[in-house]
XYZ file of C-alpha atoms in Angstrom:
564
model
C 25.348 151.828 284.499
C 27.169 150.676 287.397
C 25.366 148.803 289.864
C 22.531 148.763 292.597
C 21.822 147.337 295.639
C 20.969 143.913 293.932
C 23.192 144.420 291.121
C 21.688 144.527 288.154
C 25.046 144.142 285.886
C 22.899 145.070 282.529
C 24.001 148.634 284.074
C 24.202 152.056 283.298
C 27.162 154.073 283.791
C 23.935 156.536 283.708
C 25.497 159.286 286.183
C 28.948 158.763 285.971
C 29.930 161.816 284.854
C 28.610 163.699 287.427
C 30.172 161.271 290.149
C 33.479 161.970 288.643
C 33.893 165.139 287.354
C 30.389 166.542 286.942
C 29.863 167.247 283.687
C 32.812 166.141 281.240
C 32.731 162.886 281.897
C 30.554 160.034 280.512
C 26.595 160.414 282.094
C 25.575 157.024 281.101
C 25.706 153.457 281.059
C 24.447 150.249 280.094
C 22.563 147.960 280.782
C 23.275 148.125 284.261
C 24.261 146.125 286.910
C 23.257 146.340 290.811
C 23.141 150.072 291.596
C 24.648 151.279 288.520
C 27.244 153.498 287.649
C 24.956 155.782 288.846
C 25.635 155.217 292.284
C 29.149 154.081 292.359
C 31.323 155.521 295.182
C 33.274 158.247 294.441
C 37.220 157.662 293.741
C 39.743 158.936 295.931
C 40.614 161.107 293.742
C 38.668 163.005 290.733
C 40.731 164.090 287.637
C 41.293 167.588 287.845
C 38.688 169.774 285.324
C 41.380 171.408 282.584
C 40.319 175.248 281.902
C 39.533 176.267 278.158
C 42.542 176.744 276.322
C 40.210 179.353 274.119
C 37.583 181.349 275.723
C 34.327 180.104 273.936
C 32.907 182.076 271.415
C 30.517 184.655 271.868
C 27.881 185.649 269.631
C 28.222 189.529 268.102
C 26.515 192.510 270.309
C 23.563 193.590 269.233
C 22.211 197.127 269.911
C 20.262 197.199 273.107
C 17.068 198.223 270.914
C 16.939 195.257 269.184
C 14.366 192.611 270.733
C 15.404 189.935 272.621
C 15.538 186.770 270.582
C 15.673 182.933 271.499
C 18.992 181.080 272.403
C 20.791 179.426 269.870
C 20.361 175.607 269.626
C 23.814 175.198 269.470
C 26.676 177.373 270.585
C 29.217 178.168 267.459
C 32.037 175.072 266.818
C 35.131 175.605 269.299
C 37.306 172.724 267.323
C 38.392 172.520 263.809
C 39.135 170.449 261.646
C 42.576 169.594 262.170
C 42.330 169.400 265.866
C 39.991 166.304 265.093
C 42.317 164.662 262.261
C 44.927 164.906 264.571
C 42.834 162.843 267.009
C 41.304 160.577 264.643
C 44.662 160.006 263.841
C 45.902 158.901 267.509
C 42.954 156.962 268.972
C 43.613 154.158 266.826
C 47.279 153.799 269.045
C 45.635 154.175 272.617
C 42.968 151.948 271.711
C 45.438 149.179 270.967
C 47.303 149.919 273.857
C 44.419 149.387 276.017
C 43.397 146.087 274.726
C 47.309 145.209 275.927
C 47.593 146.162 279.141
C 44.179 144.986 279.526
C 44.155 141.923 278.054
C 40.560 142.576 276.722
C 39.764 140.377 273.620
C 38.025 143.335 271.054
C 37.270 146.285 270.449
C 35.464 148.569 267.546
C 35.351 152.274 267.202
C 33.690 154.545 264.933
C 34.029 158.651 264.817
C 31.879 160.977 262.663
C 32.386 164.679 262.308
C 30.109 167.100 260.333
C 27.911 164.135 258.622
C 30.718 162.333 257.133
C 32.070 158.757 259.237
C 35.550 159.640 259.161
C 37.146 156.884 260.904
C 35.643 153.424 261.573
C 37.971 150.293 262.790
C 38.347 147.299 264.186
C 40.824 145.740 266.852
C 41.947 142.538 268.388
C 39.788 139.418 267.804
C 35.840 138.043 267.980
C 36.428 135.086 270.121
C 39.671 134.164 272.400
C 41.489 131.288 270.992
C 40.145 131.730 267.093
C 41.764 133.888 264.466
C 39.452 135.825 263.234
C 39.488 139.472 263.933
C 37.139 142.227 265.164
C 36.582 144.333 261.979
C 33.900 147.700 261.688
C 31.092 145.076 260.392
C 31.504 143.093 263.591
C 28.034 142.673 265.208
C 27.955 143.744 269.268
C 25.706 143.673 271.896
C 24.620 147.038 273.588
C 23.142 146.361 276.343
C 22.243 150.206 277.945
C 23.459 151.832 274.633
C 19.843 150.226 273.377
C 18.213 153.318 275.682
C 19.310 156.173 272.994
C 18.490 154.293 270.449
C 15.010 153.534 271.815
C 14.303 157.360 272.975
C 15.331 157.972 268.850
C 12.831 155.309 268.087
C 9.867 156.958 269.915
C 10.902 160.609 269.004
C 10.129 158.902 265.247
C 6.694 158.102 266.292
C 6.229 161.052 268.000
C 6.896 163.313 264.617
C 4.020 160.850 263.377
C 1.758 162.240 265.745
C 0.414 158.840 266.920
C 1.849 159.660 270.747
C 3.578 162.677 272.904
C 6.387 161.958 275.219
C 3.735 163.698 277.608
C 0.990 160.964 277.120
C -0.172 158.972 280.334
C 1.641 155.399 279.436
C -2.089 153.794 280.792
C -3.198 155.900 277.282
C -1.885 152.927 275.413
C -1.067 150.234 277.673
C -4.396 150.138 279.987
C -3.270 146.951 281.628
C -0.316 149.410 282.936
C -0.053 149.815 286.852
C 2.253 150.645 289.517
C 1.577 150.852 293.134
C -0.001 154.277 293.859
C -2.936 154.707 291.934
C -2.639 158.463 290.912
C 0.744 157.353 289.595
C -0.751 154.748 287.600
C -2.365 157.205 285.760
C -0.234 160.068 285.198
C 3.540 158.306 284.863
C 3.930 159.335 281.369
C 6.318 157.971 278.375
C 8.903 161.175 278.996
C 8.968 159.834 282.791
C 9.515 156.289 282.244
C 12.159 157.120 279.654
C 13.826 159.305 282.435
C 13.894 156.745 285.074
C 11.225 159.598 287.314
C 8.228 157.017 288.249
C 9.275 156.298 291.380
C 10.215 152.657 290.961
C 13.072 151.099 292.339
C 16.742 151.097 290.794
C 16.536 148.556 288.379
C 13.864 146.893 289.118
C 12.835 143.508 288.570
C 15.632 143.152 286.607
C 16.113 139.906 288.902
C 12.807 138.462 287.373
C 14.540 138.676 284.466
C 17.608 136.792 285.513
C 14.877 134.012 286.748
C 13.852 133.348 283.444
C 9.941 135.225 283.697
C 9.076 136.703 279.893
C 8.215 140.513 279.885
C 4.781 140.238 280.248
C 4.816 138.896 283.356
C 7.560 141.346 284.139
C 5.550 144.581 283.201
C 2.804 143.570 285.267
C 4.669 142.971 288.369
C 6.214 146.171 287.825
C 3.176 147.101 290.288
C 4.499 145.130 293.377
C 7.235 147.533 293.826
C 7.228 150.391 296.489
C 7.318 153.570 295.082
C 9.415 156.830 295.939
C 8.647 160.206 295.618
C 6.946 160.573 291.782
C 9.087 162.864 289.660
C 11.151 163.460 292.273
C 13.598 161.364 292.753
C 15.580 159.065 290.267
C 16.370 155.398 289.791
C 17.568 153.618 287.097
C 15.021 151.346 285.695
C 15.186 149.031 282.954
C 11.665 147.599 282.630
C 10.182 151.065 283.541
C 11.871 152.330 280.129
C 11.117 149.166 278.177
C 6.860 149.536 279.553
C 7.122 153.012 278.010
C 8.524 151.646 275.005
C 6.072 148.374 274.479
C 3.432 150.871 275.960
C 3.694 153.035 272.300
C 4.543 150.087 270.374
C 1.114 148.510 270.956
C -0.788 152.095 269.655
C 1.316 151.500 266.608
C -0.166 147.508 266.744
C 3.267 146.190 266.438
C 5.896 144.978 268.591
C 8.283 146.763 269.749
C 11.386 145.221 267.679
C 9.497 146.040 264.761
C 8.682 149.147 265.385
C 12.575 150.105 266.304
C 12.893 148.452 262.728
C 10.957 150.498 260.430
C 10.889 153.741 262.215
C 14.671 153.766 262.012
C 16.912 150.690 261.501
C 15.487 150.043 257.999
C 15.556 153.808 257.026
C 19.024 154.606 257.836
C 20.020 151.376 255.812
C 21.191 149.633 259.618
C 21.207 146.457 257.729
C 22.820 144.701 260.849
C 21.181 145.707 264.000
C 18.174 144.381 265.357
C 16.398 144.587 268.902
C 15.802 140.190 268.350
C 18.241 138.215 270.507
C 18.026 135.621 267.444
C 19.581 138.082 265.151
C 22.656 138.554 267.024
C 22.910 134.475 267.712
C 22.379 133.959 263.749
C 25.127 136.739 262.774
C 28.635 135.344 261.185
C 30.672 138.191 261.923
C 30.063 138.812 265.821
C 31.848 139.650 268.732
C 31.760 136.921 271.802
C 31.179 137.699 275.750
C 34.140 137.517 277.724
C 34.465 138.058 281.207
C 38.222 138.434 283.144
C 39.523 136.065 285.281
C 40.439 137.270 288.214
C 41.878 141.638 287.684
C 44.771 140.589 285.592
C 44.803 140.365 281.866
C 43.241 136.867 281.362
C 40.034 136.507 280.220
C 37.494 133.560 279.360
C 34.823 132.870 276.726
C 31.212 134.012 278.635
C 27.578 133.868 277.772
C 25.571 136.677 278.206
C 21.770 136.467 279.483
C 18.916 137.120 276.327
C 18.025 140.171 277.011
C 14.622 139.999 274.726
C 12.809 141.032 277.552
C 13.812 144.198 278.242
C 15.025 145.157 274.254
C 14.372 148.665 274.864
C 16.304 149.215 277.218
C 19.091 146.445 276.794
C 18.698 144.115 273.542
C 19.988 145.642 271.104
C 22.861 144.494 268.629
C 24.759 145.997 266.042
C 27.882 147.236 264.430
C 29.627 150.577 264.476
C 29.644 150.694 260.956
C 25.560 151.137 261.475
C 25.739 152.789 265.097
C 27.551 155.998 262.798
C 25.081 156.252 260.480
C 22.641 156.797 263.850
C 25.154 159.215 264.919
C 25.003 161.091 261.601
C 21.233 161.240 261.783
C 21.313 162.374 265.921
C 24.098 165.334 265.032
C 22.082 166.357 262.376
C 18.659 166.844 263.959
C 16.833 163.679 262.453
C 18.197 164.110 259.088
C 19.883 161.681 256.641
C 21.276 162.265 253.378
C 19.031 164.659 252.749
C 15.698 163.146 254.546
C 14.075 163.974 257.408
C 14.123 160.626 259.106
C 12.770 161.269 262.671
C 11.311 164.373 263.547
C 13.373 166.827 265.129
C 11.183 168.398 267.658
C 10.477 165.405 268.967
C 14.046 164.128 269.166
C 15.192 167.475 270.633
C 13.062 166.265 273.717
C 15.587 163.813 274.444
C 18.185 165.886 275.244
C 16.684 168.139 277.590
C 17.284 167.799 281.495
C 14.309 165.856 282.630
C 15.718 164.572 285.924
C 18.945 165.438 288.450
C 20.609 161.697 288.241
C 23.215 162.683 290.775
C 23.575 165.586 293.009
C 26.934 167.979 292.790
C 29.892 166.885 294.814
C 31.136 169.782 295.432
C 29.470 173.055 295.851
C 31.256 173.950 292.396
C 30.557 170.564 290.938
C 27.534 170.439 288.388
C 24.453 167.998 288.734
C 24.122 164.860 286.885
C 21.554 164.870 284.757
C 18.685 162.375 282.747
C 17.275 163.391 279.401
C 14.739 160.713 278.222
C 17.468 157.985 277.369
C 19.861 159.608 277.562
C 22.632 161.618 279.967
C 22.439 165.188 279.671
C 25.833 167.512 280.756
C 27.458 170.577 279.571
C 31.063 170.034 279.369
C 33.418 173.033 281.029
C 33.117 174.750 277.604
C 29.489 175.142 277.875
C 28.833 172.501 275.011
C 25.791 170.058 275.561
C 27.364 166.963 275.903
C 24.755 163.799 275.168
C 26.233 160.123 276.708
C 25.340 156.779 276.990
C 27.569 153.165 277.935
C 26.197 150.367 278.158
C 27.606 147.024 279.693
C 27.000 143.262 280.692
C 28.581 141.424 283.632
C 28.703 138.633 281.534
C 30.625 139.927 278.632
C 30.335 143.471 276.952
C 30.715 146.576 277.309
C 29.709 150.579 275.165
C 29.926 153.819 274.965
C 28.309 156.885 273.021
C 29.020 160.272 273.151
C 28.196 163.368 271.014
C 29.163 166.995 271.119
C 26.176 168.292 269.051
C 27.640 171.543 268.631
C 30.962 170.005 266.558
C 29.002 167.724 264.902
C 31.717 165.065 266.385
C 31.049 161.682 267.855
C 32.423 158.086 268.874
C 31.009 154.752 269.927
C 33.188 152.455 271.121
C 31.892 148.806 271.301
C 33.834 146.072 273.563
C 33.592 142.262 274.010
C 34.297 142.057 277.035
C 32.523 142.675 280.916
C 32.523 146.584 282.074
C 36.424 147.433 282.852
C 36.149 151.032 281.889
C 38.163 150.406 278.683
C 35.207 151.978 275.992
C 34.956 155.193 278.462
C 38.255 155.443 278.504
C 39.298 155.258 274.493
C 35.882 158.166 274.311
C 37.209 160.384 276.952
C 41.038 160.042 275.627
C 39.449 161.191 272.286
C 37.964 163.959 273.477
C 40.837 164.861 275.058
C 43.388 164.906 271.921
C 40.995 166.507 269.973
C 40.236 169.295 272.433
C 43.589 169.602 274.135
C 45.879 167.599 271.879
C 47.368 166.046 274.953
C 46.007 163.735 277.304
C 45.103 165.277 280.746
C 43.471 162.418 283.042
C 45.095 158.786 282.738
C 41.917 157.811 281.473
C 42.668 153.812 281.625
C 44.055 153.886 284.520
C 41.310 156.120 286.287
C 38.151 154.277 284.704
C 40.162 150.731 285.044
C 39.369 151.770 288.973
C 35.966 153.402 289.455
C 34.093 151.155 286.909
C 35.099 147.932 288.608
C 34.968 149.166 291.600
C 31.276 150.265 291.211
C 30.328 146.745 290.047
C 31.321 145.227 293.219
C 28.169 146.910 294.911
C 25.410 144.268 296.333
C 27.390 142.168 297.522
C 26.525 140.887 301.120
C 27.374 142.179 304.424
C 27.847 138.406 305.393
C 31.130 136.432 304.232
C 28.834 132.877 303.691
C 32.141 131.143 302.973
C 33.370 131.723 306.521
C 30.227 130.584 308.683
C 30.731 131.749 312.004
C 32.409 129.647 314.881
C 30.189 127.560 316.620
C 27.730 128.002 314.468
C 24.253 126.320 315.461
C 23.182 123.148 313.514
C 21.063 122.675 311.056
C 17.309 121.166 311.752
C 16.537 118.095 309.746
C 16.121 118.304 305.898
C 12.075 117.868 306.685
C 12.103 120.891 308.565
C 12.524 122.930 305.156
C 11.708 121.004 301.991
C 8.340 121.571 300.981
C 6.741 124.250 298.819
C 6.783 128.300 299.480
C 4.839 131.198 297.405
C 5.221 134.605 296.898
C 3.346 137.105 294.954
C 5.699 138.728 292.942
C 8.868 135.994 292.680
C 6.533 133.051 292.176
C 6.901 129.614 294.287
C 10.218 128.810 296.044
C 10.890 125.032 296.192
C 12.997 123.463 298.649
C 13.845 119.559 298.277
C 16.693 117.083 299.736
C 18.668 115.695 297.127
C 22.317 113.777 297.554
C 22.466 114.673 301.423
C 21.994 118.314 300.662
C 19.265 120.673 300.178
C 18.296 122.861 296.825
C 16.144 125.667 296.318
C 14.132 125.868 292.562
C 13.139 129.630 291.753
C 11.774 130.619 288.348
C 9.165 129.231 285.411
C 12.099 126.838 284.605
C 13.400 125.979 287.796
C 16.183 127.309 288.233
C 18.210 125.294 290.861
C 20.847 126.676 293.269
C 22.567 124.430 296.229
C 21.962 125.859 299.813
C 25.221 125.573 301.986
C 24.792 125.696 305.605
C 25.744 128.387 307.392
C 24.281 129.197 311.009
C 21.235 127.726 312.086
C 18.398 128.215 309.762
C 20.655 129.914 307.533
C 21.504 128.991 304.542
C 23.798 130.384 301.842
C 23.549 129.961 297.792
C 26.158 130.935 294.954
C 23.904 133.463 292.949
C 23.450 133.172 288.856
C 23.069 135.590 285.974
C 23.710 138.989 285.046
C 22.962 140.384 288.477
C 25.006 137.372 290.365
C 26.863 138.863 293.728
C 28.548 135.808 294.465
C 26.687 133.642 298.031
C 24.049 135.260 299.322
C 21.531 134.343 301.972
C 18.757 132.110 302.855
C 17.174 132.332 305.926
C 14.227 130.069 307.120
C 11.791 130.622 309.885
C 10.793 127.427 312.067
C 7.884 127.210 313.914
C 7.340 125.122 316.968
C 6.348 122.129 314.981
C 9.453 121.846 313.596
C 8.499 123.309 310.099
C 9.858 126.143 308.127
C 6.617 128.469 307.731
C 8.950 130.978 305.653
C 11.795 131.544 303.999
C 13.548 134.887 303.298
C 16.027 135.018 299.980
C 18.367 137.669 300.573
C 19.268 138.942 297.106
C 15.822 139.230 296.226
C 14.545 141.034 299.534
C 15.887 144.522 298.698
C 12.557 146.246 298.432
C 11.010 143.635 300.764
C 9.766 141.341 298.347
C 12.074 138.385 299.055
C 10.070 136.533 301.706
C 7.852 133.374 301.018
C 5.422 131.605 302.964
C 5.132 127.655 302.920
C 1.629 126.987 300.953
């Protein structure tokens, strides 16, 4: 993730990969921002794809009598051993290297290979201007990482046999609606959890950032205009978290208990929890930071609770816990010696559901969407399985698995989405599978991921209102009291010679600035802020505003409110 049209910054570097280089990259973010990593421009350049130094192994002839017999699961390991000590024994270097030419406050990393954690560290420190350092029991936030972790959760309850991924999400949530009818009834867990409905990218992630509680968020989940049903793809955090709450409620729990004892309390996760609260309470955490400026300075942040949308964003946790996850997702549900979540069911996950991003080149490969997470075969024909995960306001993941070496790093970060985590994964990958770096993997990601979270910003400059700009009416001509459906009421009311605007169940406040005429500009807040955006107010011939049209919240043409 990273961002959208409105930028939702809990993004999802969720097609990267195929954006860059089609396959071995990273297919997946975070929490996402505006119109996620997923749509981020292309960079001038792509790294150039680096041919097998080993043809891939082939499995024996057999005689042509013999009957045809399924695919493996896996093809056979390409890397041994030593070719991943010798990486294992180099990240540790570049990782500290990037934290000083970025200037980013902390950093954890974990690696396991064949069901043993073999390397697990921490760098730099929790919290800018206090000592104490980032170690492998330091709690994170995930933000889009959650989305893996969910799709695990489910494929748990799944093996129970209380729900399929195939089940109509109106099954268990009958209060559950979206626009079109038909869809309403037939949007299913497995299309929710690959971002198929139809729904907008990311949407109503900006209720969230107004302060409305899930609930209300679901339901208004059926204001937004719909595109083609299993057809087209858009990152969606609340469409994900429905599907989630949707099979929590047939279990008669909620959700963040569910993702407890179907798999945080098996696998002994002792510090990760899907609760806001838990992350707060922790000693040993990692603090939000966001950078001033591009340099190498940063600043103390606070990120947004993301309780609302826990499935798909609010998840904490350590790396020291995110490996023993990995260990049970390379070894098909299994952990020391239990089957913890059933495999068919978790196999589901990591099947194409969904094209997240079209090829780029007529010999580029599509991006694809499993059910949480990105899907790709690297160059080596090896199913590659990827998730980041990242908030504006302060942190940043990754997660990537090659199933078929049993090999895998997460790389948590404390800071806002600079492309540091990808890059440590990707240089990884590289050592082990090369033993030399081929891309400048900082350098490349420090580009395209901050570069992608500039998207939704405004055509209009506000700071720079246009000369001889038309005067404002009178403050009378726009205080007063506007509704909306979906947003709830707009407030407008003159206060110290100026004018505010109050959105949200607790009122959010934001200063209008004049700009042109009945336009109005206001500094935007939260993890989808895009710096001033527009206000524009419609006066009738009485002299009264009779609407009002917020910019950033008109992307899908719900942003305009009429004065009650």
């Amino acid at each position: 993730m990273y961002r959208h049209r409105h930028r939702t910054a809990r993004w999802t570097v969720a097609s990267l990969a195929a954006l860059l280089l089609s396959g071995p990259l990273l297919t997946g973010c975070t929490s996402a921002a505006g119109t996620g990593p997923e749509a981020a421009p292309a960079p001038s350049s792509t790294p150039p794809s680096t041919p097998p130094s080993t043809p891939p192994s082939t499995p024996p002839s057999t005689p042509a009598s013999a009957p045809a017999t399924a695919p493996p699961v896996q093809p056979p390991p390409q890397l041994t051993e030593q070719q991943v000590t010798a990486a294992v024994d180099r990240i540790d270097g570049y990782a500290q290297d990037a934290l000083a030419k970025t200037g980013l406050p902390g950093l954890a990393l974990a690696v396991v290979y064949r069901d043993k954690v073999v390397h697990a560290k921490g760098f730099g420190v929790r919290q800018l201007g206090k000592p104490e350092q980032v170690t492998p029991d330091t709690v994170f936030q995930l933000a889009s990482l959650s989305k893996p972790l969910s799709s695990t959760v489910v494929a748990g309850v799944v093996g129970q046999k209380t729900v399929k991924w195939d089940d109509p999400v109106s099954a268990h949530d009958p209060g559950f609606a979206l626009a079109d009818p038909w869809v309403s009834t037939h949007v299913t867990i497995a299309d929710l959890f690959a971002h198929r409905s139809g729904l907008p990218d990311h949407a109503d992630d900006l209720l969230e950032d107004l302060g409305y509680p899930r609930d209300y968020i679901l339901q208004h989940l059926r204001d937004q205009p719909l595109a083609p049903f299993r057809a087209s793809y858009a990152y969606t955090n609340y469409g994900l978290t429905e599907a989630a709450v949707a099979v929590a409620k047939t279990k008669g729990v909620a959700w963040e208990d569910l993702a407890a004892d179907v798999l945080y309390k098996p696998l002994g996760m002792g510090s990760t929890s899907s609760l806001r609260s838990a992350y707060d309470s922790a000693a040993n955490k990692a603090v939000p930071h966001v950078r001033i400026g591009t340099g190498t300075s940063w600043q103390v942040s606070t990120t947004a609770n993301a309780d609302p949308q826990a499935p798909a964003g609010g998840v904490s946790s350590t790396v020291q816990d995110l490996a023993r996850w990995m260990r049970l997702q390379l070894a098909d549900g299994a952990f020391e010696g239990r089957q913890v979540i059933d495999a068919a069911g978790l196999n589901e996950t990591r099947l194409p559901q969904i094209v997240s991003a079209p090829p780029r080149s007529p010999a580029g490969n599509a991006g694809t969407y499993g059910l949480g997470w990105n899907v790709s075969h690297d160059p080596r024909g090896r199913l590659r399985l990827n998730h980041s995960g990242a908030f504006e306001l302060g942190a940043a993941t990754v997660v990537t698995l090659l199933p078929s070496e049993q090999l895998g790093i997460v790389v948590l970060t404390n800071g806002q989405p600079i492309g540091v985590p990808e890059a440590v994964a990707e240089e990884f990958f590289d050592l082990a599978q090369e033993g030399h770096e081929t891309v400048d993997w900082l350098g490349f990601m420090g580009k395209v991921v901050p570069a992608a979270a500039q998207s939704g910003v405004s055509p209009t400059d506000y700071a720079k209102p246009p000369a001889g700009a038309a005067p404002a009416k009178s403050d009378a001509a726009y205080v007063g009291t506007y509704g909306n459906g979906h947003f709830g009421p707009l407030t407008v009311t003159a206060e110290n010679g100026g004018l505010v605007m109050s959105l949200g169940p607790g009122n959010l406040r934001f200063p209008l600035r004049h700009y042109d005429g009945d336009v109005f500009s206001f500094q935007t807040q939260g993890e989808n802020a895009v710096g001033l955006s527009g206000v524009t107010f419609t006066v009738g011939a009485d002299g009264r505003a009779s609407t009002v049209v917020v910019e950033q919240l008109n992307h899908e043409g719900l942003g305009s409110f009429t004065r009650s």
